[in-house]
Short mmCIF file of C-alpha atoms in Angstrom, two decimals:
data_model
loop_
_atom_site.label_atom_id
_atom_site.label_comp_id
_atom_site.label_asym_id
_atom_site.label_seq_id
_atom_site.Cartn_x
_atom_site.Cartn_y
_atom_site.Cartn_z
CA MET A 1159 -0.01 0.45 0.31
CA VAL A 1160 0.91 3.54 -0.83
CA GLU A 1161 1.28 5.26 2.00
CA GLN A 1162 -0.57 8.42 2.46
CA ALA A 1163 -0.12 11.96 3.35
CA PRO A 1164 -1.77 13.44 6.69
CA LEU A 1165 -4.90 14.62 5.84
CA THR A 1166 -5.88 18.18 5.35
CA ALA A 1167 -9.32 19.27 5.56
CA GLU A 1168 -8.79 20.22 1.40
CA ARG A 1169 -7.15 16.85 0.94
CA ALA A 1170 -9.85 15.33 2.34
CA ILE A 1171 -13.00 17.38 -0.04
CA ALA A 1172 -10.43 16.36 -2.76
CA ASN A 1173 -10.19 12.95 -1.68
CA LEU A 1174 -14.59 12.67 -1.40
CA GLN A 1175 -15.13 14.24 -5.18
CA GLN A 1176 -12.66 12.57 -7.17
CA GLN A 1177 -14.00 8.57 -8.07
CA ASP A 1178 -10.91 6.57 -8.93
CA ASP A 1179 -10.92 5.08 -4.72
CA LEU A 1180 -13.56 4.37 -3.80
CA GLY A 1181 -11.15 3.47 -0.28
CA LEU A 1182 -10.59 7.63 -0.18
CA ARG A 1183 -14.20 8.94 -0.76
CA TYR A 1184 -15.49 6.30 2.52
CA TYR A 1185 -12.95 7.48 4.66
CA ALA A 1186 -12.88 10.88 3.30
CA ALA A 1187 -16.45 11.66 4.43
CA TRP A 1188 -16.35 9.58 7.28
CA TRP A 1189 -13.34 11.43 8.78
CA LEU A 1190 -15.13 15.17 7.73
CA GLY A 1191 -17.47 13.88 9.89
CA ARG A 1192 -15.62 13.66 12.98
CA CYS A 1193 -13.11 16.24 12.25
CA GLN A 1194 -16.43 18.83 12.08
CA ILE A 1195 -14.74 19.89 9.39
CA ALA A 1196 -17.89 22.11 8.88
CA ARG A 1197 -17.39 24.90 5.48
CA PRO A 1198 -19.33 24.64 2.57
CA ALA A 1199 -17.16 23.01 -0.03
CA ALA A 1200 -16.88 20.68 2.29
CA VAL A 1201 -21.11 20.22 2.52
CA LYS A 1202 -21.73 20.31 -0.78
CA ALA A 1203 -19.33 18.00 -1.59
CA LEU A 1204 -20.77 15.71 1.47
CA ILE A 1205 -24.72 16.31 0.09
CA ALA A 1206 -23.11 15.47 -4.26
CA ALA A 1207 -21.69 12.27 -2.26
CA LEU A 1208 -25.66 11.38 -1.25
CA ASP A 1209 -26.41 10.87 -4.68
CA ASP A 1210 -23.22 8.43 -4.85
CA GLU A 1211 -24.24 5.50 -7.99
CA LEU A 1212 -20.65 3.94 -7.36
CA ASP A 1213 -19.90 2.35 -4.42
CA ARG A 1214 -21.96 -0.22 -4.10
CA SER A 1215 -22.57 -3.22 -0.39
CA PRO A 1216 -22.56 -7.41 -1.50
CA ASP A 1217 -26.13 -6.43 -0.62
CA GLY A 1218 -27.34 -2.94 -2.50
CA GLY A 1219 -26.52 -0.70 0.15
CA TYR A 1220 -24.37 2.75 -0.14
CA PRO A 1221 -21.18 2.30 2.23
CA LEU A 1222 -19.52 6.21 0.83
CA ARG A 1223 -24.13 7.10 1.04
CA ARG A 1224 -24.29 6.25 4.29
CA ASN A 1225 -21.14 8.07 5.65
CA ALA A 1226 -22.01 10.56 3.74
CA ALA A 1227 -24.95 10.94 5.62
CA ARG A 1228 -23.36 10.35 9.14
CA ALA A 1229 -20.96 13.07 8.24
CA LEU A 1230 -23.63 16.05 7.37
CA GLY A 1231 -25.73 15.12 10.82
CA LYS A 1232 -22.08 16.42 12.51
CA LEU A 1233 -21.39 19.80 10.37
CA GLY A 1234 -24.63 21.86 12.21
CA ASP A 1235 -25.55 22.26 8.71
CA ARG A 1236 -28.37 23.04 8.25
CA GLN A 1237 -28.83 23.25 3.97
CA ALA A 1238 -28.62 19.30 4.03
CA VAL A 1239 -31.96 19.15 5.45
CA PRO A 1240 -33.75 18.95 2.08
CA ALA A 1241 -31.26 16.34 0.46
CA LEU A 1242 -31.23 14.20 4.30
CA ILE A 1243 -35.24 14.24 3.65
CA ALA A 1244 -34.99 12.24 0.40
CA CYS A 1245 -32.18 9.92 1.55
CA LEU A 1246 -35.08 9.13 4.17
CA ASP A 1247 -36.95 6.94 0.50
CA ALA A 1248 -33.33 5.88 0.35
CA SER A 1249 -33.76 1.87 -0.43
CA ASP A 1250 -30.70 1.38 1.46
CA TYR A 1251 -32.18 0.56 5.42
CA TYR A 1252 -29.22 2.35 7.03
CA VAL A 1253 -28.54 5.12 4.93
CA ARG A 1254 -33.00 6.22 6.84
CA GLU A 1255 -30.87 5.80 9.40
CA ALA A 1256 -28.65 7.51 9.74
CA ALA A 1257 -30.87 10.30 7.05
CA ALA A 1258 -32.82 9.93 10.50
CA GLN A 1259 -30.51 10.07 13.41
CA SER A 1260 -28.90 13.62 11.65
CA LEU A 1261 -32.18 15.49 11.14
CA GLU A 1262 -32.21 14.41 14.98
CA ALA A 1263 -29.15 16.05 15.38
CA LEU A 1264 -29.46 19.15 12.81
CA GLY A 1265 -32.29 20.01 14.64
CA ASP A 1266 -34.43 20.78 12.08
CA ALA A 1267 -38.93 20.07 12.12
CA ARG A 1268 -38.48 20.24 8.22
CA CYS A 1269 -38.00 16.81 7.62
CA VAL A 1270 -41.64 15.40 11.18
CA PRO A 1271 -43.37 14.44 8.22
CA ALA A 1272 -41.71 12.30 6.02
CA LEU A 1273 -39.83 11.58 9.03
CA LEU A 1274 -43.56 10.24 9.92
CA GLN A 1275 -43.92 8.37 6.97
CA LEU A 1276 -41.46 6.10 7.96
CA LEU A 1277 -44.12 4.99 10.83
CA GLU A 1278 -46.89 4.07 8.12
CA GLY A 1279 -48.69 1.03 9.16
CA GLY A 1280 -48.31 1.17 12.79
CA LEU A 1281 -47.05 -1.25 14.76
CA GLU A 1282 -48.31 -3.95 12.23
CA ALA A 1283 -46.14 -2.51 9.17
CA ALA A 1284 -42.93 -2.91 11.87
CA GLN A 1285 -41.21 -6.65 10.71
CA PRO A 1286 -38.39 -7.69 10.62
CA VAL A 1287 -36.18 -7.90 6.82
CA PRO A 1288 -35.45 -11.76 6.64
CA GLY A 1289 -32.14 -12.98 6.66
CA LYS A 1290 -31.40 -8.97 8.62
CA PRO A 1291 -30.75 -7.91 12.54
CA HIS A 1292 -33.56 -5.61 11.68
CA LEU A 1293 -36.99 -3.86 11.39
CA VAL A 1294 -38.40 -2.63 8.12
CA GLN A 1295 -37.66 0.77 9.00
CA PRO A 1296 -35.20 1.95 11.36
CA TYR A 1297 -38.12 2.67 14.30
CA GLU A 1298 -34.91 3.63 17.78
CA ALA A 1299 -33.70 7.11 15.07
CA VAL A 1300 -37.14 7.77 13.62
CA LEU A 1301 -38.74 7.88 17.24
CA GLU A 1302 -35.98 9.27 18.76
CA ALA A 1303 -35.54 12.17 16.50
CA LEU A 1304 -39.83 13.19 16.32
CA GLY A 1305 -38.68 13.21 20.45
CA THR A 1306 -36.01 16.04 19.87
CA LEU A 1307 -37.30 17.80 17.36
CA GLN A 1308 -40.47 18.56 19.52
CA ALA A 1309 -43.43 16.48 17.20
CA ASP A 1310 -46.22 17.37 18.97
CA GLU A 1311 -48.03 16.17 16.02
CA ALA A 1312 -46.14 12.23 16.35
CA ILE A 1313 -47.66 11.81 19.67
CA PRO A 1314 -50.57 9.27 18.44
CA TYR A 1315 -48.24 7.61 16.02
CA ILE A 1316 -45.01 7.09 18.19
CA ARG A 1317 -47.70 5.93 21.55
CA PRO A 1318 -48.48 1.74 19.36
CA PHE A 1319 -44.16 1.41 19.04
CA LEU A 1320 -44.75 1.52 23.53
CA ASP A 1321 -45.78 -2.73 22.42
CA CYS A 1322 -43.49 -3.40 19.80
CA SER A 1323 -41.05 -6.76 20.07
CA VAL A 1324 -38.29 -5.08 20.22
CA ALA A 1325 -37.37 -3.95 23.65
CA LYS A 1326 -34.72 -1.15 22.11
CA VAL A 1327 -38.19 0.79 20.46
CA GLN A 1328 -39.94 0.59 22.69
CA TYR A 1329 -37.35 2.40 25.26
CA ALA A 1330 -36.45 5.17 22.06
CA ALA A 1331 -41.14 5.76 21.64
CA ALA A 1332 -40.92 6.26 25.66
CA ARG A 1333 -38.19 8.40 25.15
CA ALA A 1334 -40.19 11.10 22.90
CA LEU A 1335 -43.05 10.38 24.39
CA TYR A 1336 -41.08 11.67 27.57
CA GLN A 1337 -39.66 14.26 25.69
CA LEU A 1338 -42.72 15.30 24.47
CA THR A 1339 -46.02 15.32 27.52
CA GLY A 1340 -42.99 15.14 29.92
CA GLU A 1341 -45.45 12.30 31.92
CA ALA A 1342 -43.75 11.15 34.54
CA ASP A 1343 -44.41 7.83 33.33
CA TYR A 1344 -42.06 7.16 29.85
CA GLY A 1345 -39.88 8.01 32.05
CA GLU A 1346 -40.22 5.43 34.67
CA ARG A 1347 -40.81 2.97 31.90
CA LEU A 1348 -37.40 3.84 31.34
CA VAL A 1349 -36.06 3.34 35.45
CA SER A 1350 -37.24 -0.70 34.97
CA ALA A 1351 -35.35 -0.91 31.55
CA LEU A 1352 -32.89 -0.78 34.15
CA GLN A 1353 -33.44 -3.79 35.65
CA ALA A 1354 -33.57 -5.38 31.89
CA ASP A 1355 -31.96 -8.71 31.78
CA ALA A 1356 -29.60 -8.32 28.40
CA LEU A 1357 -26.77 -5.32 28.95
CA PRO A 1358 -27.25 -4.16 26.28
CA LEU A 1359 -30.51 -3.34 27.21
CA ARG A 1360 -29.65 -1.90 29.96
CA ARG A 1361 -27.28 0.37 27.88
CA ALA A 1362 -29.56 1.44 26.28
CA ALA A 1363 -31.70 2.46 28.65
CA LEU A 1364 -29.39 4.28 30.62
CA MET A 1365 -27.71 6.50 27.45
CA ASP A 1366 -31.81 7.29 26.97
CA LEU A 1367 -32.19 8.34 30.30
CA GLY A 1368 -29.80 10.78 30.25
CA ALA A 1369 -30.62 11.86 27.12
CA ILE A 1370 -34.20 13.38 28.66
CA GLY A 1371 -32.13 13.91 31.74
CA TYR A 1372 -35.44 12.30 34.12
CA ARG A 1373 -34.43 13.75 37.36
CA PRO A 1374 -35.87 11.29 39.33
CA ALA A 1375 -33.90 8.14 37.68
CA ALA A 1376 -30.92 9.17 39.36
CA GLU A 1377 -30.79 6.70 41.88
CA ALA A 1378 -32.20 4.16 39.74
CA ILE A 1379 -29.23 4.79 37.92
CA ALA A 1380 -25.77 5.05 40.50
CA GLN A 1381 -27.77 1.49 41.56
CA ALA A 1382 -28.62 -0.47 37.65
CA PRO A 1383 -26.44 -2.95 37.38
CA ALA A 1384 -24.11 -1.96 34.25
CA GLU A 1385 -20.72 -0.01 33.87
CA ASN A 1386 -20.20 2.61 36.08
CA SER A 1387 -18.34 5.08 32.78
CA LEU A 1388 -21.84 4.49 31.30
CA LYS A 1389 -24.11 5.90 34.12
CA LEU A 1390 -21.46 8.84 34.90
CA VAL A 1391 -22.76 9.41 30.74
CA ALA A 1392 -26.12 9.20 31.88
CA LEU A 1393 -26.00 11.19 35.14
CA LYS A 1394 -24.01 14.31 33.35
CA GLY A 1395 -27.56 14.64 31.64
CA LEU A 1396 -29.22 14.80 34.27
CA LEU A 1397 -26.77 17.70 36.27
CA GLU A 1398 -26.86 19.61 32.41
CA HIS A 1399 -30.31 19.42 32.04
CA GLN A 1400 -30.89 20.26 35.67
CA LEU A 1401 -28.44 23.24 35.32
CA ALA A 1402 -29.98 24.59 31.68
CA ALA A 1403 -33.86 24.46 32.79
CA PRO A 1404 -33.83 23.59 37.24
CA ALA A 1405 -36.61 22.15 38.75
CA PRO A 1406 -37.75 22.41 42.23
CA GLU A 1407 -37.31 19.09 42.60
CA GLY A 1408 -33.96 19.13 42.23
CA ASP A 1409 -30.48 19.36 43.05
CA SER A 1410 -26.91 19.62 41.32
CA GLN A 1411 -25.19 19.11 44.43
CA GLN A 1412 -26.41 15.23 44.77
CA LEU A 1413 -26.14 14.69 41.85
CA MET A 1414 -22.19 15.63 41.35
CA ALA A 1415 -22.62 12.95 44.54
CA LEU A 1416 -24.16 11.17 42.78
CA MET A 1417 -21.35 11.05 40.22
CA ASP A 1418 -18.80 11.86 42.76
CA SER A 1419 -19.45 8.46 44.23
CA LEU A 1420 -19.22 6.33 40.76
CA LEU A 1421 -16.08 6.80 39.77
CA MET B 39 -14.65 -33.43 54.78
CA GLY B 40 -16.85 -30.91 53.73
CA ALA B 41 -15.21 -27.89 51.72
CA SER B 42 -14.87 -24.47 54.21
CA PRO B 43 -17.86 -21.80 53.56
CA VAL B 44 -15.38 -19.65 51.61
CA GLN B 45 -14.70 -22.63 49.67
CA GLU B 46 -17.99 -23.54 48.96
CA ARG B 47 -18.96 -19.92 47.76
CA ILE B 48 -16.12 -19.65 45.41
CA GLN B 49 -17.12 -22.76 43.78
CA ALA B 50 -20.55 -21.25 43.23
CA ILE B 51 -18.34 -18.64 41.39
CA GLU B 52 -17.20 -20.93 38.98
CA ARG B 53 -21.03 -23.05 38.87
CA ALA B 54 -22.67 -20.23 38.14
CA ASP B 55 -24.08 -20.33 33.97
CA SER B 56 -26.15 -16.68 33.99
CA HIS B 57 -25.01 -12.93 34.05
CA GLN B 58 -27.43 -12.74 37.48
CA SER B 59 -26.49 -16.03 39.40
CA LEU B 60 -23.08 -15.27 39.02
CA THR B 61 -23.22 -11.72 40.39
CA GLN B 62 -25.57 -13.07 43.61
CA ALA B 63 -22.47 -15.41 44.01
CA VAL B 64 -20.37 -12.86 44.17
CA TRP B 65 -22.09 -11.17 46.53
CA ALA B 66 -22.14 -13.51 48.61
CA LEU B 67 -18.06 -13.79 48.68
CA ALA B 68 -17.96 -10.35 48.80
CA ALA B 69 -19.87 -10.54 51.65
CA ASP B 70 -18.01 -11.88 54.49
CA PRO B 71 -14.68 -11.79 52.78
CA GLU B 72 -12.02 -14.25 53.84
CA GLU B 73 -8.24 -13.51 52.58
CA ALA B 74 -8.75 -16.41 50.68
CA ALA B 75 -11.19 -14.95 48.39
CA ILE B 76 -8.82 -12.14 47.37
CA PRO B 77 -7.49 -14.78 44.11
CA THR B 78 -11.99 -15.18 42.40
CA LEU B 79 -12.82 -11.44 43.14
CA ILE B 80 -9.93 -9.71 41.11
CA GLU B 81 -10.74 -12.84 38.13
CA VAL B 82 -14.10 -11.69 38.00
CA LEU B 83 -13.43 -8.04 38.03
CA GLY B 84 -12.39 -9.08 34.36
CA TYR B 85 -14.93 -11.18 33.26
CA ASN B 86 -17.21 -8.37 31.67
CA ASN B 87 -20.21 -8.81 33.56
CA PRO B 88 -20.30 -4.86 35.60
CA GLY B 89 -23.10 -6.49 38.21
CA ALA B 90 -20.33 -8.59 40.13
CA ALA B 91 -17.35 -6.48 39.50
CA VAL B 92 -18.87 -3.90 41.32
CA ALA B 93 -19.84 -6.52 43.86
CA ALA B 94 -16.04 -8.04 43.84
CA VAL B 95 -15.18 -4.15 44.36
CA GLU B 96 -17.25 -4.29 47.40
CA GLY B 97 -15.70 -7.86 49.07
CA LEU B 98 -11.55 -6.18 48.24
CA VAL B 99 -12.58 -2.69 49.78
CA ARG B 100 -13.85 -4.77 53.22
CA LEU B 101 -10.21 -6.77 53.02
CA GLY B 102 -8.77 -3.51 52.55
CA GLU B 103 -4.94 -3.46 52.92
CA ALA B 104 -5.45 -7.00 52.68
CA ALA B 105 -6.01 -6.35 48.77
CA VAL B 106 -3.37 -4.69 48.29
CA PRO B 107 -0.78 -6.83 47.52
CA SER B 108 -2.71 -9.06 45.01
CA LEU B 109 -4.22 -6.06 43.93
CA LEU B 110 -1.25 -3.90 42.70
CA ALA B 111 0.89 -7.46 41.30
CA GLN B 112 -2.56 -8.66 39.34
CA LEU B 113 -3.16 -4.93 37.64
CA ASP B 114 -4.13 -6.71 34.36
CA GLY B 115 -2.56 -5.02 31.64
CA TYR B 116 -4.42 -6.02 28.65
CA ASP B 117 -7.84 -6.15 29.44
CA TYR B 118 -8.51 -1.72 30.53
CA GLY B 119 -11.71 -3.13 31.62
CA ALA B 120 -11.32 -5.77 34.54
CA ARG B 121 -7.46 -3.06 35.60
CA ALA B 122 -9.95 0.37 35.57
CA TRP B 123 -11.97 -1.69 38.35
CA ALA B 124 -8.75 -2.48 39.88
CA ILE B 125 -7.54 0.64 39.83
CA ARG B 126 -10.86 2.00 41.36
CA ALA B 127 -11.13 -0.63 44.92
CA LEU B 128 -7.34 0.42 45.06
CA ALA B 129 -8.65 4.22 45.20
CA ARG B 130 -10.97 3.03 47.83
CA ILE B 131 -8.68 1.54 50.08
CA GLY B 132 -7.00 4.45 50.02
CA ASP B 133 -3.65 2.28 50.91
CA PRO B 134 -0.42 5.10 49.91
CA ARG B 135 1.73 1.68 48.38
CA ALA B 136 -0.37 2.78 45.39
CA LEU B 137 0.74 6.00 44.68
CA ALA B 138 3.40 4.92 41.62
CA VAL B 139 0.30 2.97 40.43
CA LEU B 140 -2.31 5.43 40.79
CA LEU B 141 0.98 8.12 39.61
CA GLU B 142 1.29 7.06 36.33
CA ALA B 143 -1.71 5.73 35.86
CA ALA B 144 -3.74 8.57 35.88
CA GLY B 145 -1.03 10.68 33.93
CA SER B 146 -1.15 8.09 31.05
CA ASP B 147 -3.12 5.10 30.53
CA PHE B 148 -4.72 4.85 27.24
CA ALA B 149 -7.76 4.05 28.51
CA LEU B 150 -10.45 6.97 30.16
CA SER B 151 -12.03 4.20 33.13
CA VAL B 152 -8.68 3.52 34.66
CA ARG B 153 -7.77 7.25 33.84
CA ARG B 154 -11.20 8.69 36.38
CA ALA B 155 -9.98 5.65 39.14
CA ALA B 156 -7.18 6.93 39.18
CA ALA B 157 -7.54 10.47 39.78
CA THR B 158 -9.64 10.08 42.07
CA GLY B 159 -7.67 7.37 43.89
CA LEU B 160 -4.98 10.62 44.15
CA GLY B 161 -7.54 12.39 46.33
CA HIS B 162 -8.67 10.18 48.68
CA LEU B 163 -5.17 7.89 50.09
CA HIS B 164 -4.47 7.16 53.80
CA TRP B 165 -1.76 10.57 54.08
CA SER B 166 -0.99 9.56 57.33
CA GLN B 167 0.12 6.56 56.92
CA LEU B 168 3.54 8.52 55.07
CA ALA B 169 6.29 9.84 57.71
CA GLU B 170 5.47 13.77 57.29
CA ARG B 171 8.76 13.85 54.91
CA GLU B 172 7.46 11.23 52.62
CA ARG B 173 3.75 12.76 52.73
CA GLU B 174 4.43 16.40 51.83
CA ARG B 175 6.02 14.70 48.53
CA ALA B 176 3.90 12.40 47.27
CA GLN B 177 0.97 15.43 47.92
CA LEU B 178 2.95 17.20 46.01
CA ARG B 179 4.03 14.10 43.07
CA ALA B 180 -0.36 13.68 43.01
CA LEU B 181 -0.88 17.37 42.83
CA GLY B 182 1.45 18.24 40.31
CA VAL B 183 -0.60 14.58 37.84
CA LEU B 184 -4.01 16.19 38.56
CA LEU B 185 -2.92 19.29 37.59
CA GLY B 186 -2.41 18.09 34.51
CA VAL B 187 -4.85 15.03 34.33
CA ALA B 188 -7.67 18.50 34.52
CA GLN B 189 -6.69 18.72 30.48
CA ASP B 190 -7.42 15.69 29.52
CA PRO B 191 -9.80 15.77 26.72
CA GLU B 192 -12.13 13.70 28.09
CA TRP B 193 -14.62 15.32 30.13
CA VAL B 194 -15.12 11.90 33.05
CA VAL B 195 -12.01 12.32 34.28
CA ARG B 196 -11.43 16.43 34.00
CA TYR B 197 -14.63 15.56 36.06
CA ALA B 198 -12.32 13.34 38.14
CA ALA B 199 -9.37 15.48 38.39
CA ILE B 200 -11.78 18.38 40.39
CA ALA B 201 -12.66 15.80 42.30
CA GLY B 202 -9.41 14.42 43.66
CA LEU B 203 -8.37 17.83 44.15
CA GLN B 204 -10.33 18.95 45.98
CA ALA B 205 -9.70 15.67 48.33
CA LEU B 206 -6.22 16.43 47.74
CA ALA B 207 -6.11 19.55 48.97
CA THR B 208 -9.11 19.21 51.83
CA ALA B 209 -6.51 17.05 52.92
CA GLN B 210 -3.47 19.35 53.27
CA PRO B 211 -4.33 23.81 53.25
CA GLN B 212 -0.97 23.86 51.99
CA LEU B 213 -2.43 22.79 47.85
CA ARG B 214 -5.59 24.48 47.95
CA ARG B 215 -4.51 28.49 46.51
CA GLN B 216 -3.17 26.33 43.45
CA ALA B 217 -6.12 23.84 43.20
CA ILE B 218 -8.67 26.61 43.88
CA ALA B 219 -6.29 28.23 40.65
CA GLN B 220 -7.47 24.83 38.82
CA CYS B 221 -10.46 24.85 39.67
CA ALA B 222 -11.43 28.70 38.80
CA ARG B 223 -9.83 28.24 35.31
CA LEU B 224 -11.76 24.87 34.53
CA GLU B 225 -14.90 27.34 35.77
CA ALA B 226 -14.45 29.72 33.77
CA SER B 227 -13.73 27.25 30.40
CA ASP B 228 -14.43 24.40 30.77
CA SER B 229 -16.41 22.94 27.30
CA ASP B 230 -18.76 20.79 29.77
CA ALA B 231 -21.45 22.01 31.99
CA ALA B 232 -20.92 19.25 34.01
CA VAL B 233 -16.99 19.70 34.12
CA ARG B 234 -18.15 24.32 35.22
CA ALA B 235 -20.37 23.42 38.45
CA ARG B 236 -18.34 19.92 39.92
CA ALA B 237 -15.41 22.46 39.37
CA ALA B 238 -17.59 25.15 41.02
CA LEU B 239 -19.25 23.55 43.72
CA ALA B 240 -15.18 22.01 44.88
CA ARG B 241 -14.26 25.77 44.17
CA GLU B 242 -16.75 27.29 46.89
CA GLN B 243 -16.08 24.44 49.36
CA LEU B 244 -12.21 25.28 49.27
CA GLN B 245 -12.09 28.52 49.83
CA PRO B 246 -10.89 29.60 52.92
CA GLY B 247 -14.23 30.15 55.23
CA SER B 248 -15.66 27.13 53.57
CA LYS B 249 -16.21 24.49 56.09
#
């Protein structure tokens, strides 16, 4: 292999725009996102990469499109929103998933109708794809985005997913409904999930509770059978919610004492 | 002759066939641990089972100084998960024999969970177990490392360094001025609100006149 010079923003953008070496393009898209190169030329090249036809995986997927969609979520430039909305129709599940996650990160509510379309058919439509480790749509990402984007009109479409056969989709629904309604019942569902049998589910519940900053979960988070690293991230989420919008029942010193005990 | 109670409890750990039964078996051993349990408790730290590891750390902390030589000797250079739990046990036991290991781990371990646990531990050593001159040197070295660790790229390591600095400067008032100055810097400029809040809390509590 030829040795590569360290990437610069200019080189990464050029690598993304050339068509001879697919590996270089794929890596450049990831690198631009990771290094948060938010300059207009990078955003433009990444948006163009969302239409790529050259880079195909054996299962018909679009690896470059996936990476470009993920990177655009990290750059914070809302010019990418229309192109990412178009990606919600992509044939590749992972492109749709990446687009939903990035639209959530960009925080632009224009995508809400397109996200709602992916929930069409409700729970009956939410079936596994034969031979794949996922359901027909990236429900987890879609539900989380609807919650973060404060899409009140989505509430009746989200609620059925509390009974989805996939536990993480249930959690995503509870998380979104808590964000949309502030009702403790949804937060408590996630607190119960801290005792799920499988460690990955307990981890997912920790991340969800941190993301919504559900204050009554603090003790349960500290006691959950999971790594301290993840409990600390979850409690940090609670603390930062408390600091941003002090709630009368909240006490940031108590939260910090819990965090200290997990170091 | 039957196995002794501690041997029976060790065997229950070996027989455990699920995460939950393992965690329960480790809690049973950790509840009232004897020195014979030390190798087993340390081994559990490497099982990638956080519930069981929490229990094993509890058992090792209850054993206290008796567990320190084995913990130091068996630090796992390859498994950072196990290393983080072991450093956490050493940090909570507070035996100053762990000083060199904690200094090294806080400043240069590649795993943030290890740096975090070590930074906290540097604040909480039982300094009174050291002779006076040795104590001053050790505390100065801990201060130097913690001031550096307070600039770690990971928020949780900076957070732990603040907790460590606060504990160290509480134990040794001569180090307060530098600890307060570092906390004030983080309070003013850290990228993470949680770190700024922890720095403000430490600064307030270290300020002369506070309790």
